[in-house]
Short mmCIF file of C-alpha atoms and ligand atoms in Angstrom, two decimals:
data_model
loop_
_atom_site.label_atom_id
_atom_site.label_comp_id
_atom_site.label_asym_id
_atom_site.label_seq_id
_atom_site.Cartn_x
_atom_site.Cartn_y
_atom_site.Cartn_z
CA UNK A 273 78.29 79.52 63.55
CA UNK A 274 74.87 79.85 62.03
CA UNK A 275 75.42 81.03 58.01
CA UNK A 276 73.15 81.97 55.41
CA UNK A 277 74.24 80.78 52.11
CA UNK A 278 71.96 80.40 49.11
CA UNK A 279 72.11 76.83 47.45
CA UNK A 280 73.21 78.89 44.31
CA UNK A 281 76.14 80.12 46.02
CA UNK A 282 77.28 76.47 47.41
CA UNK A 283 77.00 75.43 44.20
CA UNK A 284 80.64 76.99 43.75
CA UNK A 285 83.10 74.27 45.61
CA UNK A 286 85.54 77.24 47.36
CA UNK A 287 82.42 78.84 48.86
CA UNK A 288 80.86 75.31 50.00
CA UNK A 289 84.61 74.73 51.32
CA UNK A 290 84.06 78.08 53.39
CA UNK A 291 80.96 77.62 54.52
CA UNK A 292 81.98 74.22 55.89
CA UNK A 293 84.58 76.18 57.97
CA UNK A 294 82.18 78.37 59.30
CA UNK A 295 79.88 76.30 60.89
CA UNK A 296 82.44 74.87 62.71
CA UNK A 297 83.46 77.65 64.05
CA UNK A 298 81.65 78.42 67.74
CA UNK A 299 82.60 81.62 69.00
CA UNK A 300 84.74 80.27 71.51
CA UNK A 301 87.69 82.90 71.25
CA UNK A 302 90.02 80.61 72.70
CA UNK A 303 92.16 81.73 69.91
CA UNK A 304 92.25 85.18 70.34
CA UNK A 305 94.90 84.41 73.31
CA UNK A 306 97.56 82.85 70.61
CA UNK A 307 96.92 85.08 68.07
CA UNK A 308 100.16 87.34 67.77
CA UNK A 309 98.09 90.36 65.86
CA UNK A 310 95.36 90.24 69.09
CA UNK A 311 98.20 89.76 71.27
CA UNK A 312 100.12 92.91 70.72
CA UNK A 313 97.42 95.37 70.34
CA UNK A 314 93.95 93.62 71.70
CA UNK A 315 91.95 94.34 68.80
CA UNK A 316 89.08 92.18 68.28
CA UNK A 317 89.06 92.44 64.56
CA UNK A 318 92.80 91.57 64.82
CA UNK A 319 92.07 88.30 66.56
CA UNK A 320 91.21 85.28 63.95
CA UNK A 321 87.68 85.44 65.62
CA UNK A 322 87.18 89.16 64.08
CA UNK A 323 88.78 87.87 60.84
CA UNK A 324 86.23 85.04 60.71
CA UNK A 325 83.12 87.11 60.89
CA UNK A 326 84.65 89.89 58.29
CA UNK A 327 85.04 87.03 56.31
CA UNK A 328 81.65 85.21 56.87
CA UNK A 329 79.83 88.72 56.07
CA UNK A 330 82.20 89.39 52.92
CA UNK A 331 81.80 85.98 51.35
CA UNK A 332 77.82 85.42 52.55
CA UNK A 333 76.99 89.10 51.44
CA UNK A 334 79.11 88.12 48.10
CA UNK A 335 80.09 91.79 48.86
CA UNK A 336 83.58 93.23 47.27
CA UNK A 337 86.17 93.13 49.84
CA UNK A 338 85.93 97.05 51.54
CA UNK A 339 89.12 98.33 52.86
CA UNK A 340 88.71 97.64 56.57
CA UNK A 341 88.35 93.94 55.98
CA UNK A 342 91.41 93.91 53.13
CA UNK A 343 93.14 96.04 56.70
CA UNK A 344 92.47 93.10 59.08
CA UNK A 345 93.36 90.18 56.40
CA UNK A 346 96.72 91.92 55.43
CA UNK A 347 97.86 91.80 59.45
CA UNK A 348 96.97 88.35 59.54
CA UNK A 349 99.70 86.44 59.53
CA UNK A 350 98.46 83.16 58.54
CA UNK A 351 100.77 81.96 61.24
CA UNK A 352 97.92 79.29 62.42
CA UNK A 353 98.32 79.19 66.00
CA UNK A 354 94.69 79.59 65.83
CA UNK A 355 94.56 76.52 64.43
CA UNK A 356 96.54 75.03 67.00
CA UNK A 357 94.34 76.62 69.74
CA UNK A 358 90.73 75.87 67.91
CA UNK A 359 89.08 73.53 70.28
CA UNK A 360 86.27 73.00 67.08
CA UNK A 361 88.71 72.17 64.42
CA UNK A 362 87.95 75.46 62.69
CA UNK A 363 90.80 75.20 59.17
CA UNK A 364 91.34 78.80 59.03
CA UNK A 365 93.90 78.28 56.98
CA UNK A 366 91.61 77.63 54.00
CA UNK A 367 89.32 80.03 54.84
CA UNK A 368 91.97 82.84 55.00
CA UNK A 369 93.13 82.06 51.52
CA UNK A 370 90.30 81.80 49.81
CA UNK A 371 89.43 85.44 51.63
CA UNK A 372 92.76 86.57 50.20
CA UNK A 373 91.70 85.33 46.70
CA UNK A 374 88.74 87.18 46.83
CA UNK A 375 90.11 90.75 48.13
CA UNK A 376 92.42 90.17 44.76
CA UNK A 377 89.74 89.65 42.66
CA UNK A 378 87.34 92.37 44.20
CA UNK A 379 89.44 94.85 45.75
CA UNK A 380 91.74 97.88 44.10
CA UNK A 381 94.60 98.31 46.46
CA UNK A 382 96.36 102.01 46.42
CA UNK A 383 98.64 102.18 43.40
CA UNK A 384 102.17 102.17 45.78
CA UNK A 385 100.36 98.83 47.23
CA UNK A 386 99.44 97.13 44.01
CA UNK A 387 103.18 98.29 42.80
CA UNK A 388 104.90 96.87 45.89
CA UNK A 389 102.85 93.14 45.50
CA UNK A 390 102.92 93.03 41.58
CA UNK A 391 106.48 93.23 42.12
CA UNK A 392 107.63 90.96 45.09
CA UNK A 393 105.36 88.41 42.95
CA UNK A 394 107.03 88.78 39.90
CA UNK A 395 110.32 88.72 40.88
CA UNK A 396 110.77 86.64 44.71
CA UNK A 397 109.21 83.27 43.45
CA UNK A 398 112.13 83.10 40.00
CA UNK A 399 115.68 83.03 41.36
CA UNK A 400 116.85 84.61 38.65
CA UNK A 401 115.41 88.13 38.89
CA UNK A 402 115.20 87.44 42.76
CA UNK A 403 118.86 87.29 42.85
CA UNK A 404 118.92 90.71 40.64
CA UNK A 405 116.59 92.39 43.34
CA UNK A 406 118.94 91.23 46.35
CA UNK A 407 121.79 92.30 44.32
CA UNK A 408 120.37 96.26 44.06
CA UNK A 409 119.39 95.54 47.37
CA UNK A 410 122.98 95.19 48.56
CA UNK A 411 123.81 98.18 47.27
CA UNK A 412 121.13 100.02 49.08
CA UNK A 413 121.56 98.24 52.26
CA UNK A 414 123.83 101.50 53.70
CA UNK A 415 120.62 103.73 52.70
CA UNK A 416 118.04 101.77 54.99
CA UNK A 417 117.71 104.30 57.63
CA UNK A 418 117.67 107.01 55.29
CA UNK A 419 114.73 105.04 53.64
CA UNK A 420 113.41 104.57 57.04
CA UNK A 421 113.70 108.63 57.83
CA UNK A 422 112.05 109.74 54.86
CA UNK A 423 108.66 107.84 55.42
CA UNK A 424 109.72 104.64 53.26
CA UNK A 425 109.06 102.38 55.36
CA UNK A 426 108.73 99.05 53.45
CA UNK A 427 111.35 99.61 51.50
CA UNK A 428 113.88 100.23 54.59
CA UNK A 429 112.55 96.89 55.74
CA UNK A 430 113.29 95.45 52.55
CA UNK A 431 116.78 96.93 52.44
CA UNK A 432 116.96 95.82 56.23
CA UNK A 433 116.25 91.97 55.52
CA UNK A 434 118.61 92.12 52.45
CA UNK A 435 121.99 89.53 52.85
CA UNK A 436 124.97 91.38 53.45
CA UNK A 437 126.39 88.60 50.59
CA UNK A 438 126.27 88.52 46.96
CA UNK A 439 123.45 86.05 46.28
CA UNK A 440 124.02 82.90 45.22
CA UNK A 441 123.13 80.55 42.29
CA UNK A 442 120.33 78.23 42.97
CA UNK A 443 120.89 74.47 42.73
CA UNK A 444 120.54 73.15 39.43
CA UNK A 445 118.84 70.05 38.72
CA UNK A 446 120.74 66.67 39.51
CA UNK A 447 121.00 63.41 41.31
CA UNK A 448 123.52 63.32 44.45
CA UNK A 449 124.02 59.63 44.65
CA UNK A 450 124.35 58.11 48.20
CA UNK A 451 127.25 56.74 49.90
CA UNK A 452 127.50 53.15 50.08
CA UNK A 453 124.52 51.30 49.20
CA UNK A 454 121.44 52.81 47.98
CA UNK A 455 118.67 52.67 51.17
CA UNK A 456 116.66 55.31 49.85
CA UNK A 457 115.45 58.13 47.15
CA UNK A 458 114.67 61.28 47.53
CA UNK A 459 113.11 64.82 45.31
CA UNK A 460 114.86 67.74 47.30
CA UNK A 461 112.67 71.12 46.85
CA UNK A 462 115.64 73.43 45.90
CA UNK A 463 112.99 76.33 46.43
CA UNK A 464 113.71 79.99 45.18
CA UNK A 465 115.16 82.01 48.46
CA UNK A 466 116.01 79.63 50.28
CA UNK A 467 119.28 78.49 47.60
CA UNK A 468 119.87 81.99 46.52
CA UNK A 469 119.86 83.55 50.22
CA UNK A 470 121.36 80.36 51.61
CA UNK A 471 123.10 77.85 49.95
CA UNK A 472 124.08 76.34 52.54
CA UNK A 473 121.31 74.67 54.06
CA UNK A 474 120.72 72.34 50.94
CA UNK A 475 123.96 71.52 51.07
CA UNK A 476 124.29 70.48 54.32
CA UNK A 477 120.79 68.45 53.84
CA UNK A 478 122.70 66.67 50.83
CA UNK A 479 125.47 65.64 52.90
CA UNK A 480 123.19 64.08 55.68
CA UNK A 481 121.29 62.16 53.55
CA UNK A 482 123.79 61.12 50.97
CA UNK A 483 126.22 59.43 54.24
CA UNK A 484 122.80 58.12 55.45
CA UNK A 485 122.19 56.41 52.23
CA UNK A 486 119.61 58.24 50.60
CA UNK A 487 119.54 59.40 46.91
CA UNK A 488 118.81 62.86 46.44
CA UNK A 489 117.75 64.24 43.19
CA UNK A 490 116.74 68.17 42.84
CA UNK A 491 114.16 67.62 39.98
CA UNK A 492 114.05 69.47 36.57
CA UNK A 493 111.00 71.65 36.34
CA UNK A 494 110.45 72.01 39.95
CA UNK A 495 110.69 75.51 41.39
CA UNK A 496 109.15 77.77 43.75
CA UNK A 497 106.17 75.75 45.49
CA UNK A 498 103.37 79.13 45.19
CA UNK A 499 103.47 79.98 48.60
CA UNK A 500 104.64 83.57 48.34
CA UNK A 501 101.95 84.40 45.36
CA UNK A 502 99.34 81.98 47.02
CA UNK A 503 99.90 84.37 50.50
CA UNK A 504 99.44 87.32 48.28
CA UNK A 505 96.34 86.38 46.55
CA UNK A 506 96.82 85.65 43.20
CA UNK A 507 95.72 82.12 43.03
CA UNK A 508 96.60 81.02 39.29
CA UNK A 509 100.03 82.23 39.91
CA UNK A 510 100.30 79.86 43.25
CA UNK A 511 98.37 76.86 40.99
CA UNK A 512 100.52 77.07 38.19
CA UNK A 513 103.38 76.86 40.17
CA UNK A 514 101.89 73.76 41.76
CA UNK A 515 101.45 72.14 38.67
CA UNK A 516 104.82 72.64 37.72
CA UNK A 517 106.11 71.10 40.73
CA UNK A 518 104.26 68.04 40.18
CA UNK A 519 104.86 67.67 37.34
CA UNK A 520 108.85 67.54 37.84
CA UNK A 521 108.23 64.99 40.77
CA UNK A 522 105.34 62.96 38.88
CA UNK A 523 108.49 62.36 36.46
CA UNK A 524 110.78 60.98 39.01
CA UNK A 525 110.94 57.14 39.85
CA UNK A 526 110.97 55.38 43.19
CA UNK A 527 110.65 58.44 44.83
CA UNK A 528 110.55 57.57 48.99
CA UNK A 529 109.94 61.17 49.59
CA UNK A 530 109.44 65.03 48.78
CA UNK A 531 111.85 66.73 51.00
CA UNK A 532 111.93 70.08 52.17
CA UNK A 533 114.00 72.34 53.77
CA UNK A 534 111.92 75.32 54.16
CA UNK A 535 108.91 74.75 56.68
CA UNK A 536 107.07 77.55 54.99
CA UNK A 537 107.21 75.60 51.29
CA UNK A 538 106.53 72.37 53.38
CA UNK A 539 102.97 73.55 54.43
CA UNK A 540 101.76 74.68 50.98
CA UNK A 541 103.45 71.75 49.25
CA UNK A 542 101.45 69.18 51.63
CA UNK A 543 98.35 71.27 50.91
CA UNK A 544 98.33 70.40 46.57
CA UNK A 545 96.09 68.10 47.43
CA UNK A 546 93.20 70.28 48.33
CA UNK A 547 94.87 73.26 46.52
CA UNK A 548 93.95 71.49 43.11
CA UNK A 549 91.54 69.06 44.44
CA UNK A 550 88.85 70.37 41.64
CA UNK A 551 91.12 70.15 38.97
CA UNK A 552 90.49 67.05 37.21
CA UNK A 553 93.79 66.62 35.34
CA UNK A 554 96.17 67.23 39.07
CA UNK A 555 93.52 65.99 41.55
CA UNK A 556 95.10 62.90 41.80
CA UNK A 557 98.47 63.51 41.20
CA UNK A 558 98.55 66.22 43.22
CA UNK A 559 97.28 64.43 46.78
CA UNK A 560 99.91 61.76 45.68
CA UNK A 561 103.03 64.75 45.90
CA UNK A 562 101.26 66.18 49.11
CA UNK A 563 101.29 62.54 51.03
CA UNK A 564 105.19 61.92 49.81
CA UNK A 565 106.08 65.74 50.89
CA UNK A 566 108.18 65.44 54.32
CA UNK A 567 109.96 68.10 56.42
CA UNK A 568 113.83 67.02 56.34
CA UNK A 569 113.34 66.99 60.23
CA UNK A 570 110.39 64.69 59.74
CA UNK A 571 112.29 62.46 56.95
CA UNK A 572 115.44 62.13 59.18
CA UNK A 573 113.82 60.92 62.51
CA UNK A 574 113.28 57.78 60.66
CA UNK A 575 116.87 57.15 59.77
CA UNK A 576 119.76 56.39 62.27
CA UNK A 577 121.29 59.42 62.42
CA UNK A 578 124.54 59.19 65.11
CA UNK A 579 127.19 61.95 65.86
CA UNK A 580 130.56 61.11 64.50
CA UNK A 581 131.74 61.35 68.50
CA UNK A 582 131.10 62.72 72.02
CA UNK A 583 127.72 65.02 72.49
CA UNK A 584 128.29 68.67 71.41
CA UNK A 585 126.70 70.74 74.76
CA UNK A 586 126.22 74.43 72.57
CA UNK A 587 123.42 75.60 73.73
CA UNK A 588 120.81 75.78 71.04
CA UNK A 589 117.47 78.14 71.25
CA UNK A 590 115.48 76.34 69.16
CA UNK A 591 112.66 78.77 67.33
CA UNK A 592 110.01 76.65 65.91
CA UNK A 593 108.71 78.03 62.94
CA UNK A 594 104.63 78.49 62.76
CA UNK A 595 104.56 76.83 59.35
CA UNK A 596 106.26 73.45 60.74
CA UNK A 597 104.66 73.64 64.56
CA UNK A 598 101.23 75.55 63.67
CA UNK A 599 100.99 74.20 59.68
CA UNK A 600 102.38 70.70 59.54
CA UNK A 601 102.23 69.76 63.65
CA UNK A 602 105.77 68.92 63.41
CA UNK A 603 107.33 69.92 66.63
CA UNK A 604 109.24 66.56 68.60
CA UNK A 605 111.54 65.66 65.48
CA UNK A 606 113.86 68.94 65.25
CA UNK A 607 114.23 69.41 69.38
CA UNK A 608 114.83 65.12 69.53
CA UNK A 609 117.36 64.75 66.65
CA UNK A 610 119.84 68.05 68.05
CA UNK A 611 119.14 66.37 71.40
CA UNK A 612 120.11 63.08 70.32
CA UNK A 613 123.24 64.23 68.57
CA UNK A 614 124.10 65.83 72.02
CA UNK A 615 123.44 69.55 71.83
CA UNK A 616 121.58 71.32 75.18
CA UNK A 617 118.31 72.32 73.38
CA UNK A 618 116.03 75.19 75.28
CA UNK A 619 112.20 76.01 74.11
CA UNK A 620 111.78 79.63 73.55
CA UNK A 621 109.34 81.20 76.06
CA UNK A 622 106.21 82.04 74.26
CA UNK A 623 107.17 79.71 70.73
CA UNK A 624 103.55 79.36 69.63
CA UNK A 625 104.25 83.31 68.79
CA UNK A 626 105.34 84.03 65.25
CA UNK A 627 108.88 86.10 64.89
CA UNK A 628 107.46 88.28 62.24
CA UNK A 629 108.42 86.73 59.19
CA UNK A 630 105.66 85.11 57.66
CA UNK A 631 107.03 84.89 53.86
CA UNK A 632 106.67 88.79 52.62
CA UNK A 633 104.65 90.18 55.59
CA UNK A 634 107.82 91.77 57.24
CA UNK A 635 108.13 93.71 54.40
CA UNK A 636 104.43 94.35 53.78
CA UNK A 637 103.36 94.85 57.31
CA UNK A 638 106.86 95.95 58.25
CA UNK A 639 105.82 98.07 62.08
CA UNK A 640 103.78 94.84 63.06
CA UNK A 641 106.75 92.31 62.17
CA UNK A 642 109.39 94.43 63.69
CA UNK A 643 107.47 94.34 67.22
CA UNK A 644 107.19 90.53 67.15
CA UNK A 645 110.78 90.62 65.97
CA UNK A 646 111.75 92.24 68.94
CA UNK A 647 109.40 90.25 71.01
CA UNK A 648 110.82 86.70 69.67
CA UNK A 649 114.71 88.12 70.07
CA UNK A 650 113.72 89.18 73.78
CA UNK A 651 112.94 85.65 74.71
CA UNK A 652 115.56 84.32 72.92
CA UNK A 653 118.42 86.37 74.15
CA UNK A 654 116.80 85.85 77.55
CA UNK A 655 118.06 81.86 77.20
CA UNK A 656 121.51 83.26 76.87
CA UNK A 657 122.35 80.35 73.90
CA UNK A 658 125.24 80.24 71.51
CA UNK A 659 122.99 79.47 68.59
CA UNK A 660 119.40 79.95 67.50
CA UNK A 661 117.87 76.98 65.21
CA UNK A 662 115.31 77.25 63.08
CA UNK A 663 113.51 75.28 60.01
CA UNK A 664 113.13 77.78 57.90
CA UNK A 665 114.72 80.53 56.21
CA UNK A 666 112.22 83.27 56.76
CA UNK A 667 112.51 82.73 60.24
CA UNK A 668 116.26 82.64 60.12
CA UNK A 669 115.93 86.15 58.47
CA UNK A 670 114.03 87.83 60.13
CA UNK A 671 115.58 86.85 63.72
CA UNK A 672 119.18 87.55 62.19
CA UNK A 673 118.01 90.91 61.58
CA UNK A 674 117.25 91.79 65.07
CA UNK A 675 120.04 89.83 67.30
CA UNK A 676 123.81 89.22 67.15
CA UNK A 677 123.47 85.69 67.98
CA UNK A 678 123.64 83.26 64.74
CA UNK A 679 121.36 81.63 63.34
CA UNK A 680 120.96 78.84 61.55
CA UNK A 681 119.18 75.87 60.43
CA UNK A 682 118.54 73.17 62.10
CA UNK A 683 119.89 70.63 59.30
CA UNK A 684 122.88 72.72 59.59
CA UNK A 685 123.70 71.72 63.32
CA UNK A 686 122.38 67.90 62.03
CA UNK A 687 124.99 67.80 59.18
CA UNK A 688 128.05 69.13 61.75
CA UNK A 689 127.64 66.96 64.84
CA UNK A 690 127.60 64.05 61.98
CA UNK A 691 130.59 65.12 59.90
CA UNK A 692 130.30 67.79 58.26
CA UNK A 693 131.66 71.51 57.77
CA UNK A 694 130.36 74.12 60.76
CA UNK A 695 127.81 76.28 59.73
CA UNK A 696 128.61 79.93 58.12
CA UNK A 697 126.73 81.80 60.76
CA UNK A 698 128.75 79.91 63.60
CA UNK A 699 132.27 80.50 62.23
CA UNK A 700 131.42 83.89 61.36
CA UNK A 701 130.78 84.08 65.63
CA UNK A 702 133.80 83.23 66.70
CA UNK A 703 135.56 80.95 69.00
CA UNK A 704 132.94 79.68 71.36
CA UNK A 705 130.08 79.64 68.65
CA UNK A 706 132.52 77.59 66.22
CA UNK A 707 133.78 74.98 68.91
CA UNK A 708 133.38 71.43 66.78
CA UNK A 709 130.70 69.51 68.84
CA UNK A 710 133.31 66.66 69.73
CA UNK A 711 135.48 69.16 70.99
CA UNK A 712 132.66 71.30 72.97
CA UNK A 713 131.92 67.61 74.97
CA UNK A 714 136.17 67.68 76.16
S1 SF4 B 148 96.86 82.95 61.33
FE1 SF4 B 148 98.01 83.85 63.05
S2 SF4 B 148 97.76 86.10 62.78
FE2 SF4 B 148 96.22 85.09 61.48
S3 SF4 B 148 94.37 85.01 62.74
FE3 SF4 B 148 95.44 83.04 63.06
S4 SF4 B 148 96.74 83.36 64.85
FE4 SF4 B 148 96.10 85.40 64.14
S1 SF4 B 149 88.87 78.99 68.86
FE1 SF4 B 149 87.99 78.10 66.99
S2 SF4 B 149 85.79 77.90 67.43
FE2 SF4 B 149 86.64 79.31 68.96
S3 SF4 B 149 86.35 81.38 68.03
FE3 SF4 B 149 88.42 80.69 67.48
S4 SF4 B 149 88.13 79.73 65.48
FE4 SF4 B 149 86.08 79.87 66.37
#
């Protein structure tokens, strides 16, 4: 793509960085076809290919964002199957983000809008007041279709997605010292929803690795890694959070690994590198995190994981979350290690497609994420499993909200078939779902 940049304007690194992503881009529109927004309702400026040249003409105009392009950024998803499909190699991750940046800096939303973000960025990312918010929205959680009746929308969503739990504490920092000898260290991201949503998928991550091993410590300092805030825009927010996470794992010894249990905090952790690549001070630091960051399906192909006895046959839909298979290209590891450990793994017709999620778009964009919601559950249910598996909470979420089947994380089926306790979602199912995997294989 031709662009017409002054040299002033390249001066500034982000716009050089944008420019660069331009020109590779060739008009192809091979990505149209994966893009889930495109997909559902054909619109060209809803494709990545529309987003690109609203972006191009934005950024080379150095024009505020007007609504219609703030309109076709907020549907995108930043899913990145475009990235996936992109024949050229186009990173439209970058490029969308540092669009996003600039509609925060340029743009003033409607006041209910500018409410609605200030506040699910000041309160999701600290675990804390996040658990506060899910506690209110407990309470509410009977009112959602009322909500829903009366025109509030988002806020029915919100109540929607809310756990039918009290919330739970996040993990506080520690060392979980392996079993037997040492043959490994490890940071663990404790995150911010994923502990105070559920608990339970740390845990059972703990458990693996400790009987594998490994030494897992959850590091003081580290929090939430900026993807919500970075997704919204506000890019000091997302940096300083960063920092802070580096920080906490720059202090750590002998670290092996960064791992992470949350695909969507996996992608923005392994992009510190170029997220503070002009920052003297973290440059360095910071591409020395993002090479030691590892999805716990990524860390735990490399170790010999075995079941404790015969193959479990559940049948297991496995969703593959955008941020592992579009954002880090991990897609073998999860599928191999449930089929190693004996489970009867199935694809999910149409898995390049997001389920809606997408960190706070379902309850920003709430009619667009409740479409591919019922899209994703449609293929799903069609595979008639006894479990659904993701690698990331959002996902988990957002799928939950739509189906009775469980869901749960993939670590989760990992850490039962080799020892440990059977996943919440699978006991709360019943019989069938809660079968121990030796048992399922008599
Ligand atoms: S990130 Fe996803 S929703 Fe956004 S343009 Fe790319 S494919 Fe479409
Ligand atoms: S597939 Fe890649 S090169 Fe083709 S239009 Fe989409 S972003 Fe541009």
């Amino acid at each position: 793509m031709q662009t017409l940049f002054t040299l002033a304007q390249l001066a500034d690194p982000q716009v050089a960085e944008s420019e660069r992503i331009l020109r590779t881009c060739v008009h192809c529109g091979f990505c149209t076809a994966t893009c889930p927004t495109y997909v559902l309702d054909g619109n060209e400026l809803d494709s990545p290919r529309g987003r690109i040249y609203l972006i191009k003409d934005m950024l080379e105009n150095q024009r505020p964002a007007t609504a219609e392009v703030v309109l076709h950024v907020d549907r995108c998803l930043s899913c990145l199957a475009c990235m996936t499909t992109c024949p050229s190699g186009v990173h439209y991750m970058h490029l969308v983000d540092h669009a996003r940046a600039h509609i925060e800096q340029t743009y003033r939303r409607p006041a209910p809008d500018r409410l609605l973000r200030a506040a699910l960025a000041r309160l999701l990312p600290y675990p804390r007041r996040l658990r506060l918010m899910l506690a209110v929205a407990l309470a509410g959680k009977p009112f959602a279709a009322l909500a829903e009746a009366i025109g509030l929308k988002r806020a029915a969503a919100m109540l929607r997605l809310a756990p039918s739990q009290w919330p739970h504490r996040p993990l506080a920092p520690q060392t979980f010292k392996a079993v037997g000898p040492r043959q490994g260290r490890v940071a663990l991201l404790a995150g911010c929803v994923n502990d105070v949503l559920a608990p339970q998928i740390n845990a059972a991550a703990i458990r693996v690795l400790t009987r594998l091993g490994i030494e897992v410590v959850v590091a003081k300092g580290a929090g939430c890694c900026g993807s919500l805030v970075h997704h919204l825009g506000r890019e000091a927010q997302a940096l300083a959070q960063a920092r802070a996470n580096i920080d906490a794992w720059t202090a750590v010894e002998s670290l092996d690994a960064i791992v992470i249990t949350t695909s969507g905090c996996g992608t923005t952790v392994k992009d510190y590198g170029f997220m503070l690549r002009t920052d003297s001070a973290y440059a360095g630091k910071a591409a020395k995190v993002a090479g030691l960051a590892r999805d716990i399906s990524e860390y735990l192909a490399t170790l010999p994981l075995e079941a404790v006895q015969a193959a479990p046959r559940l049948v297991v839909a496995y969703h593959s979350a955008c941020s592992l298979q579009h954002g880090q290209r991990v897609t073998r590891q999860p599928k191999e290690l449930l089929d190693r450990l004996g489970f009867d793994v199935k694809d999910v017709p149409d898995g390049h497609l997001c389920c809606g999620s997408a960190g706070t778009y379902n309850i920003l964009q709430s009619d667009i994420a409740r479409r591919l919601r019922e899209r994703k559950v449609g293929t799903i249910e069609r595979l008639r499993p006894d479990v659904i598996a993701a690698g990331n909470i959002g996902c988990m979420t957002q799928i939950a909200a739509g189906t009775k089947l469980p869901a749960v994380h993939t670590v989760e089926l990992i850490d039962w078939a080799t020892g440990g306790p059977c996943p919440p979602a699978l006991r709360e199912h019943g019989p069938r779902a809660a079968v121990h995997p030796s048992a399922a294989a008599s």
